[in-house]
CSV table of C-alpha atoms and ligand atoms in Angstrom, one decimal:
chain,number,residue,atom,x,y,z
A,1,MET,CA,10.8,-8.0,16.1
A,2,LYS,CA,11.6,-6.9,13.1
A,3,GLU,CA,14.6,-9.4,12.2
A,4,THR,CA,16.3,-10.0,8.7
A,5,PRO,CA,18.2,-13.2,8.6
A,6,LYS,CA,21.4,-13.1,7.2
A,7,LEU,CA,21.9,-9.8,7.0
A,8,SER,CA,25.6,-9.3,8.0
A,9,LYS,CA,25.8,-11.4,4.2
A,10,LYS,CA,24.0,-8.4,2.3
A,11,PRO,CA,26.4,-6.1,-0.1
A,12,SER,CA,27.6,-3.6,1.3
A,13,SER,CA,25.3,-0.1,1.1
A,14,LEU,CA,28.9,1.4,1.1
A,15,ARG,CA,29.5,0.4,-1.9
A,16,TYR,CA,26.4,0.7,-3.9
A,17,TYR,CA,26.5,4.5,-2.6
A,18,GLN,CA,27.6,6.2,-5.7
A,19,GLU,CA,28.1,9.8,-4.8
A,20,GLY,CA,29.3,9.0,-1.2
A,21,VAL,CA,26.9,8.4,2.2
A,22,PRO,CA,25.9,12.0,2.8
A,23,ASP,CA,26.1,13.4,6.4
A,24,ILE,CA,22.2,15.0,7.0
A,25,ALA,CA,20.8,16.3,10.3
A,26,THR,CA,16.9,15.7,10.5
A,27,ASN,CA,16.7,19.8,11.8
A,28,ASP,CA,17.7,21.0,8.6
A,29,TRP,CA,16.6,18.5,6.6
A,30,THR,CA,13.2,18.7,4.2
A,31,LEU,CA,12.2,17.1,1.2
A,32,THR,CA,11.1,19.7,-1.8
A,33,ILE,CA,8.0,18.0,-3.7
A,34,ARG,CA,8.2,20.1,-7.3
A,35,ARG,CA,4.9,20.2,-8.8
A,36,ILE,CA,4.2,20.3,-12.9
A,37,ASP,CA,3.4,23.8,-12.5
A,38,GLY,CA,6.8,24.9,-10.7
A,39,HIS,CA,5.1,25.3,-7.3
A,40,GLU,CA,7.4,24.2,-4.6
A,41,PHE,CA,6.2,22.6,-1.1
A,42,GLN,CA,8.9,21.5,1.8
A,43,LEU,CA,7.8,19.2,4.1
A,44,THR,CA,10.3,18.7,7.1
A,45,TYR,CA,10.8,14.9,8.8
A,46,GLN,CA,7.9,15.8,11.2
A,47,ASP,CA,5.3,16.5,8.6
A,48,LEU,CA,6.8,13.4,7.4
A,49,MET,CA,5.7,11.3,10.8
A,50,ASN,CA,2.8,13.2,10.8
A,51,LEU,CA,1.0,11.5,7.6
A,52,PRO,CA,-0.9,7.8,7.7
A,53,GLN,CA,2.2,5.4,9.0
A,54,VAL,CA,2.5,2.4,6.9
A,55,TYR,CA,4.4,-1.2,7.9
A,56,GLN,CA,5.4,-3.4,5.0
A,57,HIS,CA,7.4,-6.6,4.5
A,58,ARG,CA,8.9,-6.5,1.1
A,59,ARG,CA,11.3,-7.7,-1.2
A,60,MET,CA,14.0,-5.3,-2.7
A,61,VAL,CA,16.3,-6.4,-6.2
A,62,CYS,CA,19.4,-5.0,-7.3
A,63,VAL,CA,20.3,-4.9,-10.9
A,64,CYS,CA,23.5,-7.5,-9.9
A,65,LEU,CA,21.4,-10.4,-9.1
A,66,TRP,CA,20.8,-10.0,-5.3
A,67,SER,CA,17.8,-9.3,-3.5
A,68,ILE,CA,16.3,-9.4,0.4
A,69,LYS,CA,13.6,-9.0,1.8
A,70,ARG,CA,13.1,-6.3,4.7
A,71,HIS,CA,10.6,-4.3,6.8
A,72,TRP,CA,10.3,-1.2,5.9
A,73,ASP,CA,8.3,1.9,7.5
A,74,GLY,CA,7.7,5.0,6.4
A,75,VAL,CA,4.9,6.6,4.3
A,76,LEU,CA,2.9,6.0,1.0
A,77,LEU,CA,4.2,8.3,-2.2
A,78,ARG,CA,0.8,8.7,-3.0
A,79,ASP,CA,0.2,10.3,0.5
A,80,VAL,CA,3.2,12.5,0.4
A,81,LEU,CA,2.4,13.7,-3.1
A,82,ALA,CA,-1.5,14.6,-1.8
A,83,GLN,CA,0.3,17.0,0.1
A,84,ALA,CA,0.7,18.8,-2.6
A,85,ASP,CA,-2.1,18.5,-4.3
A,86,ILE,CA,-0.7,16.4,-6.8
A,87,ASP,CA,-2.8,14.7,-9.7
A,88,THR,CA,-1.5,10.9,-9.2
A,89,SER,CA,-3.4,9.6,-11.8
A,90,SER,CA,-2.6,11.4,-15.0
A,91,PRO,CA,-0.5,8.5,-17.2
A,92,ASP,CA,2.0,11.9,-18.4
A,93,TYR,CA,4.0,12.4,-15.5
A,94,TYR,CA,6.8,11.3,-14.2
A,95,LEU,CA,8.7,11.8,-10.6
A,96,LYS,CA,12.2,12.5,-10.8
A,97,GLN,CA,14.2,11.9,-7.8
A,98,LEU,CA,17.3,13.7,-6.4
A,99,SER,CA,19.5,12.8,-3.4
A,100,HIS,CA,20.9,15.2,-0.8
A,101,GLY,CA,23.9,14.8,-2.2
A,102,ALA,CA,28.2,13.7,-1.2
A,103,GLU,CA,31.3,15.2,-1.9
A,104,GLY,CA,30.8,12.5,-5.4
A,105,GLY,CA,27.3,14.7,-6.8
A,106,THR,CA,24.1,13.7,-6.5
A,107,TYR,CA,22.8,10.4,-7.9
A,108,ASP,CA,19.2,11.6,-9.7
A,109,CYS,CA,16.8,8.9,-11.6
A,110,THR,CA,12.8,9.4,-13.2
A,111,ILE,CA,10.3,6.9,-12.6
A,112,HIS,CA,7.3,6.7,-14.2
A,113,LEU,CA,4.7,8.0,-11.4
A,114,LEU,CA,1.2,6.2,-12.5
A,115,SER,CA,2.7,3.2,-12.0
A,116,ALA,CA,5.0,3.7,-8.9
A,117,ILE,CA,1.7,4.5,-7.6
A,118,GLU,CA,0.1,1.5,-8.8
A,119,ARG,CA,3.0,-0.6,-7.5
A,120,ASP,CA,2.3,1.6,-3.7
A,121,ALA,CA,5.4,3.1,-3.9
A,122,LEU,CA,6.2,4.2,-0.3
A,123,LEU,CA,8.9,6.4,1.2
A,124,VAL,CA,10.5,4.9,3.8
A,125,HIS,CA,12.0,6.3,7.4
A,126,SER,CA,12.9,2.4,9.0
A,127,VAL,CA,14.1,-0.4,8.1
A,128,ASP,CA,14.1,-3.8,10.3
A,129,GLY,CA,12.4,-1.4,13.1
A,130,ALA,CA,15.0,1.3,13.2
A,131,PRO,CA,16.0,4.5,10.9
A,132,LEU,CA,17.5,3.9,8.3
A,133,PRO,CA,21.4,4.0,8.7
A,134,ALA,CA,23.1,6.7,6.8
A,135,GLU,CA,24.9,4.6,4.5
A,136,GLN,CA,20.9,2.8,3.5
A,137,GLY,CA,19.5,6.5,2.8
A,138,TYR,CA,18.8,8.4,5.9
A,139,PRO,CA,16.3,10.4,6.7
A,140,LEU,CA,13.8,8.9,3.8
A,141,ARG,CA,14.4,7.0,0.7
A,142,LEU,CA,12.2,6.0,-2.0
A,143,MET,CA,11.2,2.0,-2.6
A,144,ASP,CA,9.2,1.1,-5.2
A,145,PHE,CA,9.5,-3.1,-5.1
A,146,GLY,CA,8.6,-3.4,-8.6
A,147,LEU,CA,11.5,-1.8,-9.8
A,148,TYR,CA,15.4,-2.3,-9.4
A,149,GLY,CA,17.5,-0.9,-6.4
A,150,TYR,CA,19.0,1.4,-8.8
A,151,LYS,CA,15.5,3.5,-9.3
A,152,CYS,CA,14.7,4.7,-5.8
A,153,VAL,CA,16.8,6.9,-4.5
A,154,LYS,CA,18.5,6.6,-1.5
A,155,ALA,CA,18.6,9.8,0.8
A,156,ILE,CA,15.7,12.1,-1.2
A,157,SER,CA,15.9,15.5,-1.2
A,158,LEU,CA,13.4,16.4,-4.4
A,159,LEU,CA,10.6,15.1,-6.0
A,160,GLU,CA,9.6,16.6,-8.9
A,161,VAL,CA,6.8,15.6,-11.6
A,162,THR,CA,8.3,16.3,-14.8
A,163,TYR,CA,6.5,15.2,-18.7
A,164,GLU,CA,10.6,14.0,-19.3
A,165,ASN,CA,11.8,10.4,-18.7
A,166,ARG,CA,15.6,10.6,-19.0
A,167,LEU,CA,18.7,8.5,-17.6
A,168,GLY,CA,20.5,9.9,-14.7
A,169,TYR,CA,23.9,10.9,-14.3
A,170,TRP,CA,25.0,7.3,-12.1
A,171,GLU,CA,22.2,5.2,-14.5
A,172,GLU,CA,24.0,6.4,-17.6
A,173,TYR,CA,27.5,6.0,-16.5
A,174,ALA,CA,26.6,2.3,-14.7
A,175,GLY,CA,24.7,1.9,-18.4
A,176,TYR,CA,21.8,1.4,-16.5
A,177,ALA,CA,18.3,0.9,-18.4
A,178,LEU,CA,15.9,4.0,-18.5
A,179,ASP,CA,12.6,1.7,-17.2
A,180,GLY,CA,14.2,-0.7,-14.5
A,181,THR,CA,11.3,-3.5,-14.2
A,182,VAL,CA,12.4,-6.6,-12.4
A,183,GLN,CA,13.5,-8.4,-15.1
A,184,PRO,CA,12.7,-12.0,-15.3
A,185,LYS,CA,16.7,-13.6,-14.6
A,186,ARG,CA,18.7,-15.8,-11.7
A,187,TYR,CA,18.8,-14.0,-8.5
A,188,TYR,CA,20.3,-14.8,-5.1
A,189,ALA,CA,18.1,-13.8,-2.2
A,190,VAL,CA,20.2,-12.9,0.8
A,191,ASP,CA,18.3,-13.7,3.8
A,192,ARG,CA,17.2,-17.2,2.4
A,193,ARG,CA,20.7,-17.8,0.9
A,194,GLN,CA,18.8,-19.1,-2.0
A,195,HIS,CA,19.2,-19.1,-5.6
A,196,PHE,CA,16.3,-18.6,-7.5
A,197,PHE,CA,14.9,-18.1,-11.0
A,198,PHE,CA,12.3,-15.2,-11.0
A,199,ASP,CA,10.1,-15.8,-14.5
A,200,GLY,CA,7.9,-13.0,-14.0
A,201,GLU,CA,8.2,-9.1,-14.6
A,202,GLY,CA,8.4,-6.7,-11.6
A,203,GLU,CA,8.3,-7.4,-7.6
A,204,VAL,CA,9.9,-11.0,-6.7
A,205,HIS,CA,7.0,-12.2,-3.9
A,206,ASP,CA,7.7,-15.3,-1.9
A,207,GLY,CA,5.6,-17.3,-4.3
A,208,ASP,CA,8.1,-16.9,-6.6
A,209,ILE,CA,11.0,-18.5,-4.9
A,210,GLU,CA,10.5,-22.2,-4.6
A,211,GLU,CA,10.9,-23.6,-0.9
B,1,MTE,N1,21.1,8.2,-3.1
B,1,MTE,C1,21.4,7.3,-4.3
B,1,MTE,N2,20.6,6.1,-3.8
B,1,MTE,C2,20.8,4.7,-4.0
B,1,MTE,C3,22.0,4.4,-4.9
B,1,MTE,C4,23.3,5.7,-4.5
B,1,MTE,O1,24.2,5.1,-5.2
B,1,MTE,N3,23.1,6.7,-4.0
B,1,MTE,N4,22.1,3.5,-4.8
B,1,MTE,C5,21.0,2.5,-5.8
B,1,MTE,C6,21.2,0.7,-5.6
B,1,MTE,S1,22.0,0.0,-7.3
B,1,MTE,C7,20.6,0.4,-5.0
B,1,MTE,S2,20.6,-1.5,-4.8
B,1,MTE,C8,20.2,0.7,-3.5
B,1,MTE,C9,21.2,-0.2,-1.9
B,1,MTE,O2,20.5,-0.3,-1.0
B,1,MTE,P1,20.7,-0.6,0.5
B,1,MTE,O3,22.2,0.3,0.7
B,1,MTE,O4,19.8,-0.5,1.2
B,1,MTE,O5,21.5,-1.9,0.0
B,1,MTE,O6,20.0,1.7,-3.6
B,1,MTE,C10,20.0,2.6,-4.4
B,1,MTE,N5,19.6,3.6,-4.1
B,2,MO,MO1,22.1,-1.7,-7.1
């Protein structure tokens, strides 16, 4: 069973859903991928399900100093971008993510593409063995575990390759850093009911948390 202990203690997704929870039906949802040359590609939910599926048990970290290790199912970002023939080895590319949007507007943010690829970033459709609930980003969210949660957009609708690295609207509003790499700090692991000091940079692994 893909269960996360102490899930009820996790800070509410509603509180962190800046633009509001969107109402999306997968039948009319598509993921748009925009290449650097402006060409656009559309993938349906079924297209994503037809790609090689991956399952990973990895820890996400919020800039508000809590973290949780959950069971994620999805597809690799590199496999999705390959569908649009994007050269993910270019160090000059950034990837702008845009959310589907709700009454509060849309949520956007930009990450360094090659770094995300090297960290095995995922596009996730299921958590703890079930499709993402609406407040957790149904139908698809990006997960880059080396970056804080605010760099990973829920209910994603557009992935755009760009040369420009800019703060998103809500990031700027909240005063978050452009880079978003998880920093050495004291965090709380909700699933372990444990505070820990992380002395690295980027993804937190089990070995970074003392028993
Ligand atoms: N579209 C969208 N995605 C978002 C956010 C948001 O407000 N809107 N918040 C981010 C932040 S700050 C965090 S910590 C995580 C929260 O994910 P959760 O719902 O699984 O707790 O979503 C991230 N992705
Ligand atoms: Mo967050």
